Short mmCIF file of C-alpha atoms in Angstrom, two decimals:
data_model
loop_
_atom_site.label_atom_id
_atom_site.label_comp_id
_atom_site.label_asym_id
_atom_site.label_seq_id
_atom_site.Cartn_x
_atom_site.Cartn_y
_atom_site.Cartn_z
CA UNK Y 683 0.00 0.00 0.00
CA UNK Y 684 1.39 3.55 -0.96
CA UNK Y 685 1.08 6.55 1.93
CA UNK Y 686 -2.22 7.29 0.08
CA UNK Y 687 -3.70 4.54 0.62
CA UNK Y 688 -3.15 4.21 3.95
CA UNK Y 689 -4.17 7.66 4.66
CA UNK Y 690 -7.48 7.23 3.20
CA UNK Y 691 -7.81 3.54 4.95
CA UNK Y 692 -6.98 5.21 8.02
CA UNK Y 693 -9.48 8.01 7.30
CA UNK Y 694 -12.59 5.08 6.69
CA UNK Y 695 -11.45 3.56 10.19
CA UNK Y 696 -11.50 7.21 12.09
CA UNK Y 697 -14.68 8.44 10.70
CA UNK Y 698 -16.00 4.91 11.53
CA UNK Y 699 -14.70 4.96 15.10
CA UNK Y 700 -16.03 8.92 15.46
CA UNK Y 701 -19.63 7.61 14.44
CA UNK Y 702 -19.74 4.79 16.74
CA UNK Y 703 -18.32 6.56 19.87
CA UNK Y 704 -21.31 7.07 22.07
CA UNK Y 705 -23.97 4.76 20.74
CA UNK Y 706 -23.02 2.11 23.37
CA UNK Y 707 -21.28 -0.36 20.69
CA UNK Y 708 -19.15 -2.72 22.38
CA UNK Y 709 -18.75 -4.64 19.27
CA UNK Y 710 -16.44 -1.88 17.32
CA UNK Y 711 -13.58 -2.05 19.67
CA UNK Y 712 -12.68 -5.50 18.53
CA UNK Y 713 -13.14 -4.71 15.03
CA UNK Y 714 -11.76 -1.27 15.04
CA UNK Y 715 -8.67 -0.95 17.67
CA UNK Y 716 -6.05 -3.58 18.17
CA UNK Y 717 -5.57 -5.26 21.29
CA UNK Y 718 -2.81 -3.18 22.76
CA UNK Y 719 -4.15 0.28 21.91
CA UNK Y 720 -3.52 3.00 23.96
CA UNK Y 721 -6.14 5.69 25.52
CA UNK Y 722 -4.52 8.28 27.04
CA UNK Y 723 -6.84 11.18 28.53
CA UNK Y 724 -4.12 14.15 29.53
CA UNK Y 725 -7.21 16.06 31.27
CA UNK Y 726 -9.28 13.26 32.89
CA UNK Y 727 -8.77 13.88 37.02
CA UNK Y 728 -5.70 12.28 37.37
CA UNK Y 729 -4.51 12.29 33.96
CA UNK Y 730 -4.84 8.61 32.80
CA UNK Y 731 -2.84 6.44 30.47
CA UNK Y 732 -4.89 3.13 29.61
CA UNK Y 733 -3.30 0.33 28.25
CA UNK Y 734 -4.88 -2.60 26.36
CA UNK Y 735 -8.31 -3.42 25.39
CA UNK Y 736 -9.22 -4.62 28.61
CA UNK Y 737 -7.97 -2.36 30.75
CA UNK Y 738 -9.37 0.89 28.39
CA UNK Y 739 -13.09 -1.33 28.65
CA UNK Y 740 -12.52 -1.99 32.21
CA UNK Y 741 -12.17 2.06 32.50
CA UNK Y 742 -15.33 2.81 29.91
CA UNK Y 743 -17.95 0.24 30.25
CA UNK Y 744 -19.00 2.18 34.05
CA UNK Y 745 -19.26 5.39 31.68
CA UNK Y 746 -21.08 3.65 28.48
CA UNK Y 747 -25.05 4.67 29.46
CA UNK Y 748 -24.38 7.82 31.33
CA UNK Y 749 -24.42 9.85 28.43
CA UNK Y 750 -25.92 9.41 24.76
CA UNK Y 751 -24.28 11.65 22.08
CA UNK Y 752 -22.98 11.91 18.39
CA UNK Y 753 -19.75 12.90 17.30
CA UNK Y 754 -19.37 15.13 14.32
CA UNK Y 755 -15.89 15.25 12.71
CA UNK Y 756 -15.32 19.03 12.17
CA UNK Y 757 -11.59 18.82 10.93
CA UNK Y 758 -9.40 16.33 9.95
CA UNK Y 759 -5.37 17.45 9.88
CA UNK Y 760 -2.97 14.81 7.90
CA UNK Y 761 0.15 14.64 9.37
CA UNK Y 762 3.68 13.26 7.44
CA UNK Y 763 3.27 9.97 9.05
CA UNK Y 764 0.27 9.03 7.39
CA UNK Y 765 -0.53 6.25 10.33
CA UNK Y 766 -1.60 9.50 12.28
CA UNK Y 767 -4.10 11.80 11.74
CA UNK Y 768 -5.54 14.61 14.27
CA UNK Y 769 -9.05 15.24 14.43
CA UNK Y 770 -11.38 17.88 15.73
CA UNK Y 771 -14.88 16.54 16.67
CA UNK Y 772 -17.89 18.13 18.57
CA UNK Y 773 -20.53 15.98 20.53
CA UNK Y 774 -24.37 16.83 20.39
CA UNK Y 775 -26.50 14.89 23.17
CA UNK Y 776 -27.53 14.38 26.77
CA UNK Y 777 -27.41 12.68 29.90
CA UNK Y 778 -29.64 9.68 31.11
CA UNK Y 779 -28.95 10.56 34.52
CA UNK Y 780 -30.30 14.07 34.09
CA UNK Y 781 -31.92 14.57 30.76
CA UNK Y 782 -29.42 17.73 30.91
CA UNK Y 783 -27.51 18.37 26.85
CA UNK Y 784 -24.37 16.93 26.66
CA UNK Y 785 -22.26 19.42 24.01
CA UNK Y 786 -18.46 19.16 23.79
CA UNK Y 787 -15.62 19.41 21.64
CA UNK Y 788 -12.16 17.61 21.28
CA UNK Y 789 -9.19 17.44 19.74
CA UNK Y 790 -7.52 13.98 19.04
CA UNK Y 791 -4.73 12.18 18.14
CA UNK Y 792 -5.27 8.95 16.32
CA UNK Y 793 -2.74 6.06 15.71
CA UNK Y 794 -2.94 3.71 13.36
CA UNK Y 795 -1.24 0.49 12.99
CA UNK Y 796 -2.15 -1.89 10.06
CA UNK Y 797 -5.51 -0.97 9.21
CA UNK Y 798 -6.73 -0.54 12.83
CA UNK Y 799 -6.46 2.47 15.54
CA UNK Y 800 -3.75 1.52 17.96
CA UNK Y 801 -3.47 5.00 19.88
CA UNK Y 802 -5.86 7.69 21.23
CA UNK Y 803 -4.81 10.70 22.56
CA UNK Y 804 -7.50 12.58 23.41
CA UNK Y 805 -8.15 16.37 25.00
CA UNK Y 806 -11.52 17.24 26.20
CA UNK Y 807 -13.47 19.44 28.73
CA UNK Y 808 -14.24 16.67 31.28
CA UNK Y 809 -16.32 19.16 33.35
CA UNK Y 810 -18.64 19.25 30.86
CA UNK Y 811 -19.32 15.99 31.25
CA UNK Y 812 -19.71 16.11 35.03
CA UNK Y 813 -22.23 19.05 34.82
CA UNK Y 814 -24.43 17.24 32.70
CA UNK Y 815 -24.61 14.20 34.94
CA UNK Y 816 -24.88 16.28 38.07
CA UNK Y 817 -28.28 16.39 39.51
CA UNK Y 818 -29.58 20.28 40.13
CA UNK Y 819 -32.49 19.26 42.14
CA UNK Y 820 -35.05 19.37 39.12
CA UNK Y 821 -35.83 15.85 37.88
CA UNK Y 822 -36.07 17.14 34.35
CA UNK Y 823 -32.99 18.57 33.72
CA UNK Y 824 -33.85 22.00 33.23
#
């Protein structure tokens, strides 16, 4: 495969991964991510490095539920090593713990190793997250 190639392989798999993210699919991690990737989440509280499917599941699946939400790829930067491309994104949804809107926006740095995402490095407001589950005292969210 040329560097074109992969780059627009690598493309498919990201804009796969970026419309999956937040629909509770389980299923795409084994078909999208290799085994060993890496999640690393420099803002989380502490900063976390996550190593290995099962550790990065072990770490998501008590968050999967908590929030529904779309991501929209708004920009997608090529870099010279064309297994990594960084990515702007926005979510659009809400919380099923308060019905409150769940809006955010990242920036991300995607690895890719033979076809399949084997690094995530991802910066987000994790705040925004937190208000949206946190309760305000009206049931509806509003």
């Amino acid at each position: 495969m040329n560097e074109k190639e992969v780059r627009e392989r690598n493309m498919d798999v990201l804009k796969t991964a970026i419309s999956s993210i937040g629909t509770g699919n389980n299923e795409i991690f084994s078909s999208l991510y290799t085994d060993d990737w890496v999640l690393e989440l420099p803002y989380s509280e502490p900063p976390k490095v996550l190593k290995g499917i099962n550790e990065i599941l072990s770490y998501l699946k008590p968050q999967m539920g908590k929030l529904e939400f779309t991501l929209t790829l708004t920009e997608v930067f090529e870099c010279l090593d064309p297994n990594l491309l960084i990515a702007e994104y926005a979510s659009e949804g809400r919380s099923t713990i308060t019905n409150k809107p769940y809006k955010n926006t990242y920036i991300g740095l995607w690895r890719f190793r033979e076809g399949k995402i084997c690094g995530v490095k991802e910066y987000l407001n994790p705040l925004i997250a937190t208000m949206a589950n946190k309760p305000s005292g009206n049931e509806n969210g509003k």
